[in-house]
CSV table of C-alpha atoms in Angstrom, one decimal:
chain,number,residue,atom,x,y,z
A,1,GLY,CA,14.8,15.1,14.4
A,2,ASP,CA,16.5,11.9,13.1
A,3,SER,CA,14.8,8.7,13.0
A,4,VAL,CA,15.3,5.2,11.5
A,5,THR,CA,12.4,2.9,10.1
A,6,GLN,CA,12.7,-1.0,9.9
A,7,MET,CA,10.5,-3.2,8.1
A,8,GLU,CA,8.0,-5.1,10.1
A,9,GLY,CA,9.0,-8.4,11.5
A,10,PRO,CA,9.4,-11.2,12.6
A,11,VAL,CA,11.1,-12.8,9.6
A,12,THR,CA,11.3,-16.7,9.5
A,13,LEU,CA,13.7,-18.2,6.9
A,14,SER,CA,15.2,-21.6,6.3
A,15,GLU,CA,18.9,-22.2,6.2
A,16,GLU,CA,20.8,-21.2,3.3
A,17,ALA,CA,17.8,-18.7,2.1
A,18,PHE,CA,18.7,-15.0,1.1
A,19,LEU,CA,18.0,-12.5,3.5
A,20,THR,CA,17.0,-8.8,3.0
A,21,ILE,CA,16.1,-6.5,6.0
A,22,ASN,CA,14.9,-3.1,4.9
A,23,CYS,CA,16.0,0.1,6.7
A,24,THR,CA,15.5,3.7,5.9
A,25,TYR,CA,16.3,6.9,7.7
A,26,THR,CA,15.6,10.6,8.1
A,27,ALA,CA,18.4,13.0,9.4
A,28,THR,CA,19.8,16.1,8.7
A,29,GLY,CA,23.5,16.4,7.5
A,30,TYR,CA,25.5,13.2,6.8
A,31,PRO,CA,25.0,10.7,9.3
A,32,SER,CA,26.6,7.4,9.7
A,33,LEU,CA,24.7,4.2,9.4
A,34,PHE,CA,25.0,1.0,11.4
A,35,TRP,CA,23.7,-2.5,12.0
A,36,TYR,CA,23.6,-3.9,15.3
A,37,VAL,CA,22.7,-7.5,16.4
A,38,GLN,CA,21.6,-8.9,19.5
A,39,TYR,CA,22.0,-12.7,19.9
A,40,PRO,CA,20.0,-14.6,22.5
A,41,GLY,CA,21.2,-13.8,26.1
A,42,GLU,CA,23.6,-11.3,25.0
A,43,GLY,CA,24.2,-7.6,24.6
A,44,LEU,CA,23.8,-5.5,21.4
A,45,GLN,CA,27.1,-5.6,19.2
A,46,LEU,CA,28.0,-3.7,16.2
A,47,LEU,CA,27.8,-5.8,13.1
A,48,LEU,CA,28.7,-3.5,10.4
A,49,LYS,CA,28.9,0.3,9.6
A,50,ALA,CA,29.3,2.9,6.8
A,51,THR,CA,30.1,6.3,7.2
A,52,LYS,CA,29.5,8.1,3.9
A,53,ALA,CA,27.3,7.8,0.7
A,54,ASP,CA,27.9,4.6,-1.4
A,55,ASP,CA,30.2,3.0,1.4
A,56,LYS,CA,29.5,-0.8,1.8
A,57,GLY,CA,29.9,-2.2,5.1
A,58,SER,CA,30.4,-5.9,5.5
A,59,ASN,CA,31.0,-8.5,8.3
A,60,LYS,CA,30.2,-12.2,8.7
A,61,GLY,CA,28.8,-12.5,5.2
A,62,PHE,CA,26.4,-9.7,5.7
A,63,GLU,CA,26.5,-6.7,3.8
A,64,ALA,CA,24.8,-3.0,3.6
A,65,THR,CA,25.2,-0.1,1.4
A,66,TYR,CA,24.7,3.5,2.3
A,67,ARG,CA,22.3,5.0,-0.3
A,68,LYS,CA,21.8,8.5,0.3
A,69,GLU,CA,19.4,9.0,-3.0
A,70,THR,CA,17.0,6.7,-1.3
A,71,THR,CA,18.0,7.3,2.2
A,72,SER,CA,18.4,3.6,2.9
A,73,PHE,CA,20.7,1.2,4.4
A,74,HIS,CA,19.2,-2.4,3.8
A,75,LEU,CA,21.2,-5.4,5.3
A,76,GLU,CA,21.6,-8.7,3.0
A,77,LYS,CA,22.9,-12.0,3.3
A,78,GLY,CA,23.3,-14.6,0.5
A,79,SER,CA,23.0,-17.6,2.7
A,80,VAL,CA,21.8,-17.4,6.2
A,81,GLN,CA,22.6,-19.9,9.0
A,82,VAL,CA,20.8,-20.9,12.0
A,83,SER,CA,23.4,-19.1,14.2
A,84,ASP,CA,22.2,-15.8,12.6
A,85,SER,CA,19.0,-16.1,14.3
A,86,ALA,CA,18.9,-13.0,16.5
A,87,VAL,CA,17.3,-9.3,16.7
A,88,TYR,CA,18.7,-6.8,14.1
A,89,PHE,CA,18.8,-3.1,14.8
A,90,CYS,CA,19.5,-0.4,12.1
A,91,ALA,CA,20.9,2.8,13.7
A,92,LEU,CA,22.2,6.2,12.6
A,93,SER,CA,24.7,8.6,14.4
A,94,GLY,CA,24.4,12.4,13.5
A,95,PHE,CA,27.3,14.4,12.7
A,96,GLY,CA,29.7,15.6,15.3
A,97,ALA,CA,31.8,13.9,17.8
A,98,ASN,CA,29.3,13.9,20.8
A,99,SER,CA,26.4,12.7,18.7
A,100,LYS,CA,24.2,9.7,19.9
A,101,LEU,CA,23.0,6.7,18.2
A,102,THR,CA,19.3,6.6,17.3
A,103,PHE,CA,17.9,3.3,16.7
A,104,GLY,CA,15.0,1.6,14.7
A,105,LYS,CA,12.7,-0.8,16.4
A,106,GLY,CA,14.6,-4.2,15.4
A,107,ILE,CA,13.4,-7.0,13.6
A,108,THR,CA,13.7,-10.5,14.8
A,109,LEU,CA,15.2,-13.3,12.5
A,110,SER,CA,14.4,-16.9,13.0
A,111,VAL,CA,16.5,-19.4,10.7
A,112,ARG,CA,15.2,-22.8,10.8
A,113,PRO,CA,17.4,-25.9,9.9
B,1,GLY,CA,35.4,-9.5,32.5
B,2,ALA,CA,36.5,-7.2,29.9
B,3,GLY,CA,32.7,-6.1,28.7
B,4,VAL,CA,30.3,-3.7,30.1
B,5,SER,CA,28.7,-4.9,33.4
B,6,GLN,CA,25.3,-4.0,34.6
B,7,SER,CA,23.6,-4.6,37.9
B,8,PRO,CA,21.2,-5.7,38.9
B,9,ARG,CA,20.1,-7.7,36.0
B,10,TYR,CA,16.6,-8.0,37.1
B,11,LYS,CA,14.9,-5.6,39.5
B,12,VAL,CA,11.3,-5.6,40.6
B,13,ALA,CA,10.0,-2.4,42.4
B,14,LYS,CA,6.5,-1.4,43.8
B,15,ARG,CA,5.2,1.6,42.3
B,16,GLY,CA,6.7,4.7,44.3
B,17,GLN,CA,10.1,3.1,45.0
B,18,ASP,CA,13.1,4.5,44.1
B,19,VAL,CA,15.9,2.3,42.2
B,20,ALA,CA,19.5,2.6,41.3
B,21,LEU,CA,21.0,0.9,38.3
B,22,ARG,CA,24.8,0.6,38.0
B,23,CYS,CA,26.8,0.3,34.9
B,24,ASP,CA,30.6,-0.5,34.9
B,25,PRO,CA,32.0,0.4,31.6
B,26,ILE,CA,35.1,-1.0,29.9
B,27,SER,CA,38.2,0.3,31.6
B,28,GLY,CA,39.5,3.3,30.1
B,29,HIS,CA,36.2,4.0,27.8
B,30,VAL,CA,35.6,7.9,27.7
B,31,SER,CA,32.0,7.9,26.4
B,32,LEU,CA,29.0,6.4,28.4
B,33,PHE,CA,25.4,6.2,27.1
B,34,TRP,CA,22.2,5.2,28.8
B,35,TYR,CA,19.3,3.7,26.8
B,36,GLN,CA,15.9,2.6,27.6
B,37,GLN,CA,14.4,-0.3,25.8
B,38,ALA,CA,10.8,-1.2,26.0
B,39,LEU,CA,9.2,-4.3,25.0
B,40,GLY,CA,9.3,-4.8,21.3
B,41,GLN,CA,11.0,-1.4,20.7
B,42,GLY,CA,14.5,-0.3,20.0
B,43,PRO,CA,16.7,1.4,22.4
B,44,GLU,CA,15.9,5.0,23.1
B,45,PHE,CA,18.5,7.6,24.2
B,46,LEU,CA,18.5,8.7,27.9
B,47,THR,CA,21.7,10.4,28.5
B,48,TYR,CA,25.4,10.9,27.7
B,49,PHE,CA,28.6,11.2,29.6
B,50,GLN,CA,32.1,12.1,28.4
B,51,ASN,CA,34.4,11.1,31.3
B,52,GLU,CA,32.6,12.7,34.3
B,53,ALA,CA,30.7,15.5,32.4
B,54,GLN,CA,26.9,14.7,31.3
B,55,LEU,CA,26.9,16.5,28.1
B,56,ASP,CA,23.6,15.5,26.9
B,57,LYS,CA,20.5,14.5,29.0
B,58,SER,CA,17.9,15.5,26.5
B,59,GLY,CA,16.4,11.8,26.6
B,60,LEU,CA,15.6,11.6,30.3
B,61,PRO,CA,11.7,11.4,30.3
B,62,SER,CA,11.1,13.3,33.5
B,63,ASP,CA,12.9,14.7,36.5
B,64,ARG,CA,12.4,11.5,38.3
B,65,PHE,CA,15.4,10.3,36.2
B,66,PHE,CA,18.7,11.1,37.4
B,67,ALA,CA,22.1,10.0,36.0
B,68,GLU,CA,25.8,10.5,37.5
B,69,ARG,CA,29.3,9.4,36.6
B,70,PRO,CA,31.3,11.1,39.4
B,71,GLU,CA,34.6,9.7,38.8
B,72,GLY,CA,34.4,9.2,35.0
B,73,SER,CA,34.1,5.4,35.4
B,74,VAL,CA,31.1,3.8,37.0
B,75,SER,CA,27.9,5.3,36.3
B,76,THR,CA,24.5,5.1,38.1
B,77,LEU,CA,21.1,5.6,36.7
B,78,LYS,CA,18.6,6.5,39.5
B,79,ILE,CA,14.9,6.4,39.1
B,80,GLN,CA,12.7,8.1,42.1
B,81,ARG,CA,9.1,7.3,42.7
B,82,THR,CA,8.9,4.6,40.0
B,83,GLN,CA,5.8,4.3,37.8
B,84,GLN,CA,4.5,1.4,35.6
B,85,GLU,CA,5.4,3.2,32.4
B,86,ASP,CA,9.2,2.9,33.7
B,87,SER,CA,9.2,-1.0,33.2
B,88,ALA,CA,11.7,-1.4,30.7
B,89,VAL,CA,15.3,-2.8,30.1
B,90,TYR,CA,17.8,-0.1,30.7
B,91,LEU,CA,20.9,-0.5,28.5
B,92,CYS,CA,24.5,1.0,29.3
B,93,ALA,CA,27.0,1.4,26.6
B,94,SER,CA,30.5,2.7,26.4
B,95,SER,CA,32.9,3.6,23.9
B,96,LEU,CA,36.7,4.2,23.9
B,97,PHE,CA,36.6,7.4,22.0
B,98,LEU,CA,34.1,10.0,21.4
B,99,ALA,CA,31.2,8.0,20.2
B,100,GLY,CA,30.1,10.1,17.2
B,101,LEU,CA,33.5,9.5,15.5
B,102,THR,CA,33.2,5.7,15.3
B,103,GLY,CA,29.6,4.8,16.3
B,104,GLU,CA,31.0,1.5,17.8
B,105,LEU,CA,29.1,1.4,21.4
B,106,PHE,CA,29.8,-1.8,23.5
B,107,PHE,CA,26.6,-2.7,25.2
B,108,GLY,CA,26.1,-4.3,28.7
B,109,GLU,CA,23.3,-6.9,28.7
B,110,GLY,CA,21.0,-4.5,30.3
B,111,SER,CA,19.0,-4.2,33.7
B,112,ARG,CA,15.4,-5.3,33.3
B,113,LEU,CA,13.0,-3.2,35.6
B,114,THR,CA,9.5,-4.2,36.3
B,115,VAL,CA,7.3,-1.7,38.2
B,116,LEU,CA,4.4,-3.3,39.9
């Protein structure tokens, strides 16, 4: 079945550091890929998405490129802020209107001033 | 409010008790999902509704778990004869369209169930 693998955490960075969070997936067909974020005390929310190979999703300075050849969707940000401290989940949606989201384990990012 | 609302936010149950968790999705949202999130893990799919129809319940871990959405709006997840392994955060999410088309789900803050 479909699955998502995220790098082990937690990750602690200083403000303005470069961020990479790795995500790889296994799926049949052509999934759509997502990053969701959960800020402290809040529900999960969509950060960005890409629906086909070579698409780049971007939002709030974060980017991720759908790489079909390496089955990856790594999240990057050039300069993190304290406000980026959160839990980040990579997810995929299988093909079809009624398909569900399959999530990775999540990784906690802490950014110190 | 305008978001997905879940209640109760926290529930402590003795082993063997029945519990009911409620989800109020965003008004007009067609799709509704329930997920289970154990400590330190990602959300795991439980079940999916399109309006009042339960189209996928493949993730429900046992026949002690039951979900309904009788009028296509509010949904209830019921767990009978709770066990310690049921302790988790139960997340509800809704989507305006068929979720597979956009992938954007709006999540509630979850109901944290602790079974003693």
